[in-house]
PDB file of C-alpha atoms and ligand atoms in Angstrom:
ATOM      1  CA  MET A  54     110.111  61.313  87.543  1.00 89.00           C
ATOM      2  CA  LYS A  55     112.835  63.824  86.666  1.00 95.00           C
ATOM      3  CA  PHE A  56     115.907  61.969  85.414  1.00 97.00           C
ATOM      4  CA  CYS A  57     116.472  59.033  83.099  1.00 97.00           C
ATOM      5  CA  SER A  58     117.176  55.811  84.989  1.00 96.00           C
ATOM      6  CA  GLU A  59     119.235  54.604  82.001  1.00 96.00           C
ATOM      7  CA  CYS A  60     121.544  57.587  81.415  1.00 97.00           C
ATOM      8  CA  ALA A  61     120.656  60.192  84.118  1.00 97.00           C
ATOM      9  CA  ALA A  62     119.725  62.915  81.600  1.00 98.00           C
ATOM     10  CA  PRO A  63     116.816  65.216  82.544  1.00 97.00           C
ATOM     11  CA  LEU A  64     113.538  63.867  81.140  1.00 97.00           C
ATOM     12  CA  ILE A  65     110.949  65.629  79.042  1.00 97.00           C
ATOM     13  CA  VAL A  66     107.242  64.870  78.812  1.00 97.00           C
ATOM     14  CA  GLU A  67     105.870  64.249  75.326  1.00 96.00           C
ATOM     15  CA  VAL A  68     103.657  61.883  73.340  1.00 97.00           C
ATOM     16  CA  PRO A  69     105.979  59.345  71.681  1.00 95.00           C
ATOM     17  CA  GLU A  70     105.379  58.558  68.024  1.00 93.00           C
ATOM     18  CA  GLY A  71     102.585  56.016  67.660  1.00 94.00           C
ATOM     19  CA  ASP A  72     101.452  56.565  71.259  1.00 95.00           C
ATOM     20  CA  HIS A  73      98.376  58.445  72.436  1.00 94.00           C
ATOM     21  CA  ARG A  74      99.324  59.962  75.769  1.00 94.00           C
ATOM     22  CA  PRO A  75     102.242  61.914  77.283  1.00 95.00           C
ATOM     23  CA  ARG A  76     105.153  59.894  78.699  1.00 97.00           C
ATOM     24  CA  HIS A  77     108.435  60.686  80.392  1.00 97.00           C
ATOM     25  CA  VAL A  78     110.917  60.485  77.517  1.00 97.00           C
ATOM     26  CA  CYS A  79     114.701  60.775  77.574  1.00 97.00           C
ATOM     27  CA  PRO A  80     115.959  63.227  74.901  1.00 96.00           C
ATOM     28  CA  LYS A  81     119.453  61.743  75.158  1.00 97.00           C
ATOM     29  CA  CYS A  82     118.994  57.947  74.950  1.00 97.00           C
ATOM     30  CA  SER A  83     115.344  57.912  73.764  1.00 95.00           C
ATOM     31  CA  ALA A  84     114.209  55.631  76.609  1.00 96.00           C
ATOM     32  CA  ILE A  85     110.477  55.914  77.304  1.00 96.00           C
ATOM     33  CA  HIS A  86     109.684  55.610  81.013  1.00 96.00           C
ATOM     34  CA  TYR A  87     106.170  54.227  81.283  1.00 95.00           C
ATOM     35  CA  GLN A  88     104.239  54.586  84.510  1.00 94.00           C
ATOM     36  CA  ASN A  89     101.530  52.013  85.067  1.00 95.00           C
ATOM     37  CA  PRO A  90      99.223  51.000  87.906  1.00 97.00           C
ATOM     38  CA  ARG A  91     100.545  48.987  90.803  1.00 97.00           C
ATOM     39  CA  ILE A  92      98.962  45.798  92.070  1.00 98.00           C
ATOM     40  CA  ILE A  93      98.078  45.261  95.708  1.00 98.00           C
ATOM     41  CA  VAL A  94      97.310  41.649  96.548  1.00 98.00           C
ATOM     42  CA  GLY A  95      96.033  39.929  99.665  1.00 98.00           C
ATOM     43  CA  THR A  96      93.817  37.229 101.116  1.00 98.00           C
ATOM     44  CA  LEU A  97      90.510  36.898 102.901  1.00 98.00           C
ATOM     45  CA  PRO A  98      91.410  34.067 105.294  1.00 98.00           C
ATOM     46  CA  VAL A  99      88.522  31.998 106.674  1.00 98.00           C
ATOM     47  CA  HIS A 100      88.698  29.554 109.586  1.00 98.00           C
ATOM     48  CA  GLN A 101      85.485  27.668 110.400  1.00 97.00           C
ATOM     49  CA  GLY A 102      83.320  30.453 109.037  1.00 97.00           C
ATOM     50  CA  LYS A 103      85.237  33.226 110.768  1.00 98.00           C
ATOM     51  CA  ILE A 104      87.274  35.860 108.938  1.00 98.00           C
ATOM     52  CA  MET A 105      90.782  36.816 109.998  1.00 98.00           C
ATOM     53  CA  LEU A 106      91.454  40.546 110.236  1.00 98.00           C
ATOM     54  CA  CYS A 107      94.661  42.329 111.220  1.00 98.00           C
ATOM     55  CA  ARG A 108      94.843  45.573 113.170  1.00 98.00           C
ATOM     56  CA  ARG A 109      97.323  47.813 111.402  1.00 97.00           C
ATOM     57  CA  GLY A 110     100.440  48.707 113.336  1.00 95.00           C
ATOM     58  CA  ILE A 111     101.699  51.075 110.647  1.00 94.00           C
ATOM     59  CA  GLU A 112     100.470  54.098 108.727  1.00 94.00           C
ATOM     60  CA  PRO A 113      98.372  54.684 106.750  1.00 93.00           C
ATOM     61  CA  ARG A 114      95.207  53.904 108.747  1.00 95.00           C
ATOM     62  CA  ILE A 115      97.092  52.785 111.837  1.00 96.00           C
ATOM     63  CA  ASP A 116      94.893  50.917 114.384  1.00 97.00           C
ATOM     64  CA  MET A 117      92.233  50.154 111.776  1.00 98.00           C
ATOM     65  CA  TRP A 118      91.365  46.571 110.762  1.00 98.00           C
ATOM     66  CA  THR A 119      92.317  45.158 107.384  1.00 98.00           C
ATOM     67  CA  LEU A 120      92.798  41.969 105.423  1.00 98.00           C
ATOM     68  CA  PRO A 121      96.447  40.963 105.015  1.00 98.00           C
ATOM     69  CA  GLY A 122      97.844  42.336 101.754  1.00 97.00           C
ATOM     70  CA  GLY A 123     100.450  44.536 100.133  1.00 97.00           C
ATOM     71  CA  PHE A 124     102.325  45.376  96.972  1.00 97.00           C
ATOM     72  CA  MET A 125     102.972  42.518  94.590  1.00 98.00           C
ATOM     73  CA  GLU A 126     106.689  41.957  93.963  1.00 98.00           C
ATOM     74  CA  ASN A 127     108.458  41.266  90.690  1.00 97.00           C
ATOM     75  CA  ASP A 128     109.140  37.603  89.957  1.00 98.00           C
ATOM     76  CA  GLU A 129     106.098  36.254  91.765  1.00 98.00           C
ATOM     77  CA  SER A 130     102.595  35.244  90.770  1.00 98.00           C
ATOM     78  CA  LEU A 131      99.515  36.994  92.101  1.00 98.00           C
ATOM     79  CA  ALA A 132      98.703  34.030  94.364  1.00 98.00           C
ATOM     80  CA  GLU A 133     102.299  33.806  95.607  1.00 98.00           C
ATOM     81  CA  GLY A 134     102.190  37.500  96.469  1.00 98.00           C
ATOM     82  CA  ALA A 135      98.946  36.991  98.401  1.00 98.00           C
ATOM     83  CA  LEU A 136     100.413  34.100 100.409  1.00 98.00           C
ATOM     84  CA  ARG A 137     103.638  35.999 101.082  1.00 98.00           C
ATOM     85  CA  GLU A 138     101.839  39.109 102.303  1.00 98.00           C
ATOM     86  CA  THR A 139      99.538  37.012 104.491  1.00 98.00           C
ATOM     87  CA  TRP A 140     102.517  35.289 106.085  1.00 98.00           C
ATOM     88  CA  GLU A 141     104.454  38.537 106.552  1.00 97.00           C
ATOM     89  CA  GLU A 142     101.571  40.307 108.251  1.00 97.00           C
ATOM     90  CA  SER A 143     100.046  37.523 110.323  1.00 97.00           C
ATOM     91  CA  LYS A 144     102.280  34.408 110.247  1.00 97.00           C
ATOM     92  CA  ALA A 145      99.189  32.539 109.084  1.00 97.00           C
ATOM     93  CA  SER A 146      99.496  29.623 106.658  1.00 96.00           C
ATOM     94  CA  VAL A 147      96.516  29.662 104.348  1.00 98.00           C
ATOM     95  CA  GLU A 148      95.422  27.796 101.230  1.00 98.00           C
ATOM     96  CA  ILE A 149      94.221  29.770  98.239  1.00 98.00           C
ATOM     97  CA  GLU A 150      90.668  28.807  97.257  1.00 98.00           C
ATOM     98  CA  GLN A 151      89.753  31.307  94.554  1.00 98.00           C
ATOM     99  CA  LEU A 152      90.090  34.905  93.453  1.00 98.00           C
ATOM    100  CA  ILE A 153      87.300  36.853  95.184  1.00 98.00           C
ATOM    101  CA  SER A 154      87.812  40.505  94.167  1.00 98.00           C
ATOM    102  CA  VAL A 155      89.580  42.670  91.583  1.00 98.00           C
ATOM    103  CA  ILE A 156      89.035  46.341  92.373  1.00 98.00           C
ATOM    104  CA  SER A 157      90.424  49.225  90.321  1.00 98.00           C
ATOM    105  CA  LEU A 158      91.302  52.492  92.080  1.00 97.00           C
ATOM    106  CA  PRO A 159      92.150  54.834  89.189  1.00 95.00           C
ATOM    107  CA  ILE A 160      92.528  57.861  91.455  1.00 93.00           C
ATOM    108  CA  VAL A 161      95.662  56.308  93.018  1.00 94.00           C
ATOM    109  CA  ASP A 162      96.681  54.143  90.036  1.00 95.00           C
ATOM    110  CA  GLN A 163      96.233  50.870  91.891  1.00 97.00           C
ATOM    111  CA  VAL A 164      94.431  47.565  91.424  1.00 98.00           C
ATOM    112  CA  HIS A 165      93.572  45.609  94.574  1.00 98.00           C
ATOM    113  CA  CYS A 166      93.135  41.834  94.256  1.00 98.00           C
ATOM    114  CA  PHE A 167      92.032  39.477  97.032  1.00 98.00           C
ATOM    115  CA  PHE A 168      91.873  35.700  97.189  1.00 98.00           C
ATOM    116  CA  LEU A 169      89.479  33.762  99.364  1.00 98.00           C
ATOM    117  CA  ALA A 170      91.740  31.501 101.419  1.00 98.00           C
ATOM    118  CA  ASN A 171      91.089  28.595 103.743  1.00 98.00           C
ATOM    119  CA  MET A 172      92.905  28.639 107.080  1.00 98.00           C
ATOM    120  CA  PRO A 173      92.885  24.994 108.283  1.00 97.00           C
ATOM    121  CA  VAL A 174      94.355  25.793 111.697  1.00 97.00           C
ATOM    122  CA  ALA A 175      93.816  29.019 113.610  1.00 97.00           C
ATOM    123  CA  GLU A 176      97.499  29.778 114.020  1.00 97.00           C
ATOM    124  CA  TYR A 177      98.719  33.333 113.608  1.00 97.00           C
ATOM    125  CA  SER A 178     100.683  35.934 115.509  1.00 97.00           C
ATOM    126  CA  THR A 179     101.179  39.655 115.652  1.00 96.00           C
ATOM    127  CA  THR A 180     103.977  41.205 113.619  1.00 94.00           C
ATOM    128  CA  GLU A 181     105.529  44.625 113.145  1.00 92.00           C
ATOM    129  CA  GLU A 182     102.761  45.391 110.698  1.00 93.00           C
ATOM    130  CA  SER A 183      99.879  43.945 112.744  1.00 96.00           C
ATOM    131  CA  THR A 184      99.390  44.731 116.435  1.00 97.00           C
ATOM    132  CA  GLU A 185      96.359  42.495 116.855  1.00 97.00           C
ATOM    133  CA  ILE A 186      94.879  39.628 114.861  1.00 98.00           C
ATOM    134  CA  GLU A 187      91.425  38.259 115.398  1.00 98.00           C
ATOM    135  CA  LEU A 188      88.841  35.948 113.865  1.00 98.00           C
ATOM    136  CA  PHE A 189      85.488  37.629 113.325  1.00 98.00           C
ATOM    137  CA  ALA A 190      82.118  36.047 112.629  1.00 98.00           C
ATOM    138  CA  PRO A 191      80.459  37.894 109.730  1.00 97.00           C
ATOM    139  CA  ALA A 192      77.989  39.530 112.155  1.00 97.00           C
ATOM    140  CA  ASP A 193      80.852  40.906 114.254  1.00 98.00           C
ATOM    141  CA  ILE A 194      82.938  42.607 111.542  1.00 98.00           C
ATOM    142  CA  PRO A 195      83.928  46.082 112.849  1.00 98.00           C
ATOM    143  CA  TRP A 196      82.663  47.889 109.752  1.00 98.00           C
ATOM    144  CA  GLN A 197      83.352  51.344 111.176  1.00 97.00           C
ATOM    145  CA  GLU A 198      87.015  50.460 111.714  1.00 98.00           C
ATOM    146  CA  ILE A 199      87.897  48.867 108.372  1.00 98.00           C
ATOM    147  CA  ALA A 200      91.004  50.557 106.970  1.00 96.00           C
ATOM    148  CA  PHE A 201      90.299  50.568 103.228  1.00 96.00           C
ATOM    149  CA  GLU A 202      87.254  50.734 100.946  1.00 96.00           C
ATOM    150  CA  THR A 203      88.578  47.851  98.847  1.00 98.00           C
ATOM    151  CA  VAL A 204      88.732  45.661 101.966  1.00 98.00           C
ATOM    152  CA  LYS A 205      85.197  46.687 102.945  1.00 98.00           C
ATOM    153  CA  THR A 206      83.927  45.921  99.431  1.00 98.00           C
ATOM    154  CA  THR A 207      85.670  42.545  99.397  1.00 98.00           C
ATOM    155  CA  LEU A 208      84.290  41.577 102.817  1.00 98.00           C
ATOM    156  CA  GLN A 209      80.758  42.642 101.858  1.00 98.00           C
ATOM    157  CA  HIS A 210      80.916  40.694  98.609  1.00 98.00           C
ATOM    158  CA  TYR A 211      82.140  37.545 100.359  1.00 98.00           C
ATOM    159  CA  ILE A 212      79.619  37.751 103.201  1.00 98.00           C
ATOM    160  CA  ASN A 213      76.773  38.343 100.734  1.00 97.00           C
ATOM    161  CA  SER A 214      77.881  35.285  98.766  1.00 97.00           C
ATOM    162  CA  VAL A 215      77.890  33.137 101.926  1.00 96.00           C
ATOM    163  CA  GLN A 216      74.556  34.467 103.164  1.00 95.00           C
ATOM    164  CA  GLN A 217      72.908  33.780  99.813  1.00 94.00           C
ATOM    165  CA  SER A 218      74.184  30.184 100.105  1.00 89.00           C
ATOM    166  CA  LEU A 219      75.793  30.436  96.692  1.00 88.00           C
ATOM    167  CA  THR A 220      77.971  27.515  95.656  1.00 92.00           C
ATOM    168  CA  LYS A 221      81.707  27.919  95.189  1.00 93.00           C
ATOM    169  CA  PRO A 222      83.487  29.200  93.284  1.00 96.00           C
ATOM    170  CA  TYR A 223      81.792  32.500  94.084  1.00 97.00           C
ATOM    171  CA  GLN A 224      81.553  35.200  91.477  1.00 97.00           C
ATOM    172  CA  VAL A 225      84.532  37.546  91.475  1.00 98.00           C
ATOM    173  CA  CYS A 226      83.696  41.083  92.569  1.00 98.00           C
ATOM    174  CA  ASN A 227      85.115  43.058  89.640  1.00 98.00           C
ATOM    175  CA  THR A 228      84.529  46.748  90.203  1.00 97.00           C
ATOM    176  CA  THR A 229      85.987  50.256  90.212  1.00 97.00           C
ATOM    177  CA  LEU A 230      85.924  52.520  93.257  1.00 96.00           C
ATOM    178  CA  GLY A 231      86.168  56.278  93.438  1.00 90.00           C
ATOM    179  CA  PRO A 232      86.716  58.934  90.799  1.00 89.00           C
ATOM    180  CA  ARG A 233      89.252  58.952  87.984  1.00 87.00           C
ATOM    181  CA  LYS A 234      91.938  61.586  87.721  1.00 80.00           C
ATOM    182  CA  SER A 235      90.408  62.723  84.441  1.00 78.00           C
ATOM    183  CA  ASP A 236      87.141  63.469  86.312  1.00 77.00           C
ATOM    184  CA  THR A 237      88.837  66.278  88.206  1.00 62.00           C
ATOM    185  CA  TYR A 238      90.037  68.171  85.145  1.00 56.00           C
TER     186      TYR A 238
HETATM  187 ZN1   ZN B 205     118.323  58.347  78.961  1.00 74.68          ZN
END
């Protein structure tokens, strides 16, 4: 961030009064430009015990399998974002059952959230973002070709919950993956 989005003046980096860490501050209009983590939201769609995965048609991790998901938009709820992303990437209509994972990735300033979702009918189609969509039994998940660690963690947590015959709602997998930026200093 170099220029103020309010008045276009060049920004400086300093700790504002009463704050505890450096921010991008505008010396002209005094606006403080906070930078905070972004939320990625998606679903884990299940149809008759099988899990829907999408093969990525875009970078990063093109050709790898993933759960449908993407950046949450302003003016929507977490669940609405999950349903929207699922529709955009797979044209699947799903019903939210419960939150299943909340995974912090401090190294990239992101939080990934997934909902367990019921897919009553196995209707879906490829899109620009997904070149192939398939339902996988838990034993057939292509673990070596899963695009993201957060997706792998979410799938493992869900499958463990099913295999242990736990009753719903399942516990939410609330964890942190990878190092923090402060670890590297
Ligand atoms: Zn300004």
